[in-house]
Amino acid sequence: MPLPFLTADRVFEAADDVPLPYDDRDRWRRPYRPGPWRVGAAALALLLASFVLFAAVIIAVTAEPTSAAVVFALALLVIAAALRLLRMGVWVSARGLRHVGFVTTRTASWEQVVSVRTVQQPVRWLGLPRTVQGQALLLGRQSDSAGPVPLMTTHNADFVGRAEAFDRAADSVETWAEEYGPR
């Protein structure tokens, strides 16, 4: 019984030359993995949501359904916040660059992008008011009169303690900008 998927001498057909899903340049993708601080905070929020959902079930059995609905809505709010926390970051595609924050999302097409560069400057530590010396990836757009906008830093929730990961992610975003940016 021949097993063609185990042989190395099998001839590849033209149908096998289909691009893989991660090769689709038109889909929005994050060029790095979410950091441990971001994933840990989202996991703790989902753990809290599970306890709140359990409380909603107990309230629904023992008390009024309206109070259970309020607690259930609170659990859904915590789940939505955890999922939004995981979605935050820089996303790129062939159409442009997207900076997703907790509340806002800003998208710039590659025609609007003037520069994407890494600079040494004081950056906020985990988004708190305290600043430390670090690196930031700055986005310069044609319409920005206030100056370049920091996309990610070495001390945000994705890259605290992971300087090499920041360098790889910044290089990846800069490569996308060189490839698709205005010439």
mmCIF file of C-alpha atoms in Angstrom:
data_model
loop_
_atom_site.group_PDB
_atom_site.id
_atom_site.type_symbol
_atom_site.label_atom_id
_atom_site.label_comp_id
_atom_site.label_asym_id
_atom_site.label_seq_id
_atom_site.Cartn_x
_atom_site.Cartn_y
_atom_site.Cartn_z
ATOM 1 C CA MET A 1 0.000 0.000 0.000
ATOM 2 C CA PRO A 2 1.733 3.203 -1.124
ATOM 3 C CA LEU A 3 1.666 6.181 1.197
ATOM 4 C CA PRO A 4 2.432 9.176 -1.028
ATOM 5 C CA PHE A 5 2.349 11.701 1.826
ATOM 6 C CA LEU A 6 5.308 9.937 3.441
ATOM 7 C CA THR A 7 7.534 9.779 0.369
ATOM 8 C CA ALA A 8 10.065 12.443 -0.501
ATOM 9 C CA ASP A 9 10.017 11.745 -4.242
ATOM 10 C CA ARG A 10 6.398 12.763 -4.765
ATOM 11 C CA VAL A 11 5.828 15.311 -7.525
ATOM 12 C CA PHE A 12 4.158 18.457 -6.272
ATOM 13 C CA GLU A 13 1.155 19.534 -8.275
ATOM 14 C CA ALA A 14 0.190 23.067 -9.207
ATOM 15 C CA ALA A 15 -2.688 22.901 -6.717
ATOM 16 C CA ASP A 16 -0.155 22.548 -3.907
ATOM 17 C CA ASP A 17 1.194 26.007 -4.751
ATOM 18 C CA VAL A 18 -1.630 27.774 -2.919
ATOM 19 C CA PRO A 19 -0.465 30.569 -0.595
ATOM 20 C CA LEU A 20 -0.705 29.811 3.087
ATOM 21 C CA PRO A 21 -3.124 31.842 5.240
ATOM 22 C CA TYR A 22 -0.329 33.832 6.843
ATOM 23 C CA ASP A 23 0.891 34.875 3.378
ATOM 24 C CA ASP A 24 -2.244 36.929 2.726
ATOM 25 C CA ARG A 25 -0.873 40.478 2.792
ATOM 26 C CA ASP A 26 -4.337 42.075 2.794
ATOM 27 C CA ARG A 27 -5.304 40.699 6.211
ATOM 28 C CA TRP A 28 -4.504 42.723 9.319
ATOM 29 C CA ARG A 29 -1.824 40.989 11.374
ATOM 30 C CA ARG A 30 0.227 41.793 14.438
ATOM 31 C CA PRO A 31 3.932 41.365 13.575
ATOM 32 C CA TYR A 32 4.745 40.175 17.098
ATOM 33 C CA ARG A 33 3.261 38.097 19.892
ATOM 34 C CA PRO A 34 1.447 39.727 22.790
ATOM 35 C CA GLY A 35 3.713 40.082 25.814
ATOM 36 C CA PRO A 36 3.436 38.223 29.114
ATOM 37 C CA TRP A 37 2.168 41.269 31.013
ATOM 38 C CA ARG A 38 -0.699 41.764 28.576
ATOM 39 C CA VAL A 39 -1.606 38.069 28.478
ATOM 40 C CA GLY A 40 -1.341 37.772 32.270
ATOM 41 C CA ALA A 41 -3.612 40.764 32.857
ATOM 42 C CA ALA A 42 -6.173 39.390 30.399
ATOM 43 C CA ALA A 43 -6.012 35.954 32.046
ATOM 44 C CA LEU A 44 -6.632 37.477 35.464
ATOM 45 C CA ALA A 45 -9.564 39.466 34.062
ATOM 46 C CA LEU A 46 -11.048 36.300 32.551
ATOM 47 C CA LEU A 47 -10.574 34.504 35.868
ATOM 48 C CA LEU A 48 -12.448 37.321 37.598
ATOM 49 C CA ALA A 49 -15.155 37.072 34.932
ATOM 50 C CA SER A 50 -15.567 33.349 35.621
ATOM 51 C CA PHE A 51 -16.182 34.066 39.310
ATOM 52 C CA VAL A 52 -18.659 36.806 38.411
ATOM 53 C CA LEU A 53 -20.473 34.432 36.029
ATOM 54 C CA PHE A 54 -20.627 31.821 38.779
ATOM 55 C CA ALA A 55 -22.078 34.465 41.090
ATOM 56 C CA ALA A 56 -24.637 35.356 38.412
ATOM 57 C CA VAL A 57 -25.766 31.725 38.240
ATOM 58 C CA ILE A 58 -26.098 31.530 42.041
ATOM 59 C CA ILE A 59 -28.028 34.813 42.119
ATOM 60 C CA ALA A 60 -30.292 33.602 39.298
ATOM 61 C CA VAL A 61 -31.164 30.456 41.268
ATOM 62 C CA THR A 62 -31.663 32.097 44.652
ATOM 63 C CA ALA A 63 -32.740 35.689 43.954
ATOM 64 C CA GLU A 64 -34.406 37.859 41.355
ATOM 65 C CA PRO A 65 -33.548 37.395 37.680
ATOM 66 C CA THR A 66 -33.009 41.144 37.212
ATOM 67 C CA SER A 67 -30.153 41.232 39.697
ATOM 68 C CA ALA A 68 -28.668 38.140 38.049
ATOM 69 C CA ALA A 69 -28.905 39.897 34.678
ATOM 70 C CA VAL A 70 -26.991 42.888 36.063
ATOM 71 C CA VAL A 71 -24.206 40.650 37.388
ATOM 72 C CA PHE A 72 -24.167 38.715 34.096
ATOM 73 C CA ALA A 73 -23.822 42.010 32.181
ATOM 74 C CA LEU A 74 -20.918 42.947 34.463
ATOM 75 C CA ALA A 75 -19.222 39.640 33.618
ATOM 76 C CA LEU A 76 -19.720 40.279 29.894
ATOM 77 C CA LEU A 77 -18.165 43.725 30.329
ATOM 78 C CA VAL A 78 -15.093 42.205 32.020
ATOM 79 C CA ILE A 79 -14.790 39.602 29.245
ATOM 80 C CA ALA A 80 -15.033 42.306 26.565
ATOM 81 C CA ALA A 81 -12.344 44.344 28.348
ATOM 82 C CA ALA A 82 -10.034 41.318 28.524
ATOM 83 C CA LEU A 83 -10.490 40.593 24.834
ATOM 84 C CA ARG A 84 -9.875 44.240 23.948
ATOM 85 C CA LEU A 85 -6.726 44.179 26.087
ATOM 86 C CA LEU A 86 -5.463 41.226 24.037
ATOM 87 C CA ARG A 87 -6.290 43.012 20.781
ATOM 88 C CA MET A 88 -4.253 46.128 21.626
ATOM 89 C CA GLY A 89 -1.061 46.785 19.701
ATOM 90 C CA VAL A 90 0.232 47.528 16.230
ATOM 91 C CA TRP A 91 -1.318 45.773 13.238
ATOM 92 C CA VAL A 92 -0.093 45.940 9.640
ATOM 93 C CA SER A 93 -1.425 44.950 6.232
ATOM 94 C CA ALA A 94 -0.895 45.914 2.619
ATOM 95 C CA ARG A 95 -3.481 48.689 3.131
ATOM 96 C CA GLY A 96 -1.732 50.436 6.010
ATOM 97 C CA LEU A 97 -0.789 50.505 9.653
ATOM 98 C CA ARG A 98 -3.264 50.295 12.543
ATOM 99 C CA HIS A 99 -2.604 51.288 16.160
ATOM 100 C CA VAL A 100 -5.216 49.675 18.408
ATOM 101 C CA GLY A 101 -5.594 51.170 21.868
ATOM 102 C CA PHE A 102 -7.961 50.125 24.639
ATOM 103 C CA VAL A 103 -10.618 52.643 23.611
ATOM 104 C CA THR A 104 -9.494 53.998 20.242
ATOM 105 C CA THR A 105 -8.159 52.602 16.987
ATOM 106 C CA ARG A 106 -6.212 54.753 14.545
ATOM 107 C CA THR A 107 -5.520 53.566 11.018
ATOM 108 C CA ALA A 108 -3.099 55.196 8.598
ATOM 109 C CA SER A 109 -2.821 54.126 4.985
ATOM 110 C CA TRP A 110 0.699 53.659 3.687
ATOM 111 C CA GLU A 111 0.285 56.780 1.527
ATOM 112 C CA GLN A 112 -0.134 58.870 4.706
ATOM 113 C CA VAL A 113 2.934 57.410 6.427
ATOM 114 C CA VAL A 114 5.975 59.667 6.214
ATOM 115 C CA SER A 115 8.308 57.720 8.506
ATOM 116 C CA VAL A 116 8.467 54.790 10.884
ATOM 117 C CA ARG A 117 11.606 54.888 12.996
ATOM 118 C CA THR A 118 13.007 53.709 16.321
ATOM 119 C CA VAL A 119 14.345 56.393 18.668
ATOM 120 C CA GLN A 120 15.876 56.458 22.143
ATOM 121 C CA GLN A 121 13.711 58.569 24.470
ATOM 122 C CA PRO A 122 11.917 58.552 27.819
ATOM 123 C CA VAL A 123 8.947 56.176 27.587
ATOM 124 C CA ARG A 124 6.066 55.345 29.902
ATOM 125 C CA TRP A 125 6.451 52.164 31.955
ATOM 126 C CA LEU A 126 3.432 49.842 31.396
ATOM 127 C CA GLY A 127 1.362 52.850 30.352
ATOM 128 C CA LEU A 128 1.683 54.461 33.790
ATOM 129 C CA PRO A 129 2.740 58.110 34.266
ATOM 130 C CA ARG A 130 6.239 57.066 35.391
ATOM 131 C CA THR A 131 8.808 57.371 32.597
ATOM 132 C CA VAL A 132 12.032 55.447 32.112
ATOM 133 C CA GLN A 133 14.703 55.592 29.438
ATOM 134 C CA GLY A 134 13.914 53.270 26.559
ATOM 135 C CA GLN A 135 13.194 52.987 22.871
ATOM 136 C CA ALA A 136 10.032 53.865 21.008
ATOM 137 C CA LEU A 137 8.809 53.102 17.516
ATOM 138 C CA LEU A 138 7.450 56.401 16.172
ATOM 139 C CA LEU A 139 4.958 56.876 13.347
ATOM 140 C CA GLY A 140 5.162 60.099 11.368
ATOM 141 C CA ARG A 141 2.091 60.897 9.260
ATOM 142 C CA GLN A 142 1.476 63.698 6.801
ATOM 143 C CA SER A 143 -1.507 65.011 8.747
ATOM 144 C CA ASP A 144 0.199 65.048 12.180
ATOM 145 C CA SER A 145 1.002 68.609 13.152
ATOM 146 C CA ALA A 146 1.845 67.575 16.739
ATOM 147 C CA GLY A 147 4.698 65.329 15.637
ATOM 148 C CA PRO A 148 5.286 61.597 15.476
ATOM 149 C CA VAL A 149 3.079 59.242 17.489
ATOM 150 C CA PRO A 150 4.658 56.411 19.534
ATOM 151 C CA LEU A 151 3.323 53.045 18.339
ATOM 152 C CA MET A 152 5.117 50.779 20.811
ATOM 153 C CA THR A 153 7.899 51.070 23.353
ATOM 154 C CA THR A 154 10.393 48.808 25.081
ATOM 155 C CA HIS A 155 8.456 49.247 28.338
ATOM 156 C CA ASN A 156 4.847 48.674 27.297
ATOM 157 C CA ALA A 157 2.905 45.545 28.250
ATOM 158 C CA ASP A 158 4.193 43.621 25.235
ATOM 159 C CA PHE A 159 7.918 44.233 25.600
ATOM 160 C CA VAL A 160 8.859 44.792 29.275
ATOM 161 C CA GLY A 161 11.986 42.705 29.804
ATOM 162 C CA ARG A 162 11.978 41.552 26.167
ATOM 163 C CA ALA A 163 14.310 43.943 24.347
ATOM 164 C CA GLU A 164 15.065 41.441 21.572
ATOM 165 C CA ALA A 165 11.347 40.975 20.892
ATOM 166 C CA PHE A 166 10.952 44.759 20.621
ATOM 167 C CA ASP A 167 13.845 44.940 18.150
ATOM 168 C CA ARG A 168 12.333 42.174 15.988
ATOM 169 C CA ALA A 169 8.869 43.762 16.068
ATOM 170 C CA ALA A 170 10.199 47.242 15.289
ATOM 171 C CA ASP A 171 12.273 45.873 12.427
ATOM 172 C CA SER A 172 9.229 44.050 11.086
ATOM 173 C CA VAL A 173 7.027 47.171 11.167
ATOM 174 C CA GLU A 174 9.813 49.244 9.583
ATOM 175 C CA THR A 175 10.144 46.605 6.840
ATOM 176 C CA TRP A 176 6.412 46.783 6.141
ATOM 177 C CA ALA A 177 6.699 50.581 5.948
ATOM 178 C CA GLU A 178 9.608 50.366 3.499
ATOM 179 C CA GLU A 179 7.821 47.800 1.365
ATOM 180 C CA TYR A 180 4.400 49.461 1.187
ATOM 181 C CA GLY A 181 5.109 53.095 2.057
ATOM 182 C CA PRO A 182 5.167 55.913 -0.478
ATOM 183 C CA ARG A 183 8.177 55.906 -2.711
#
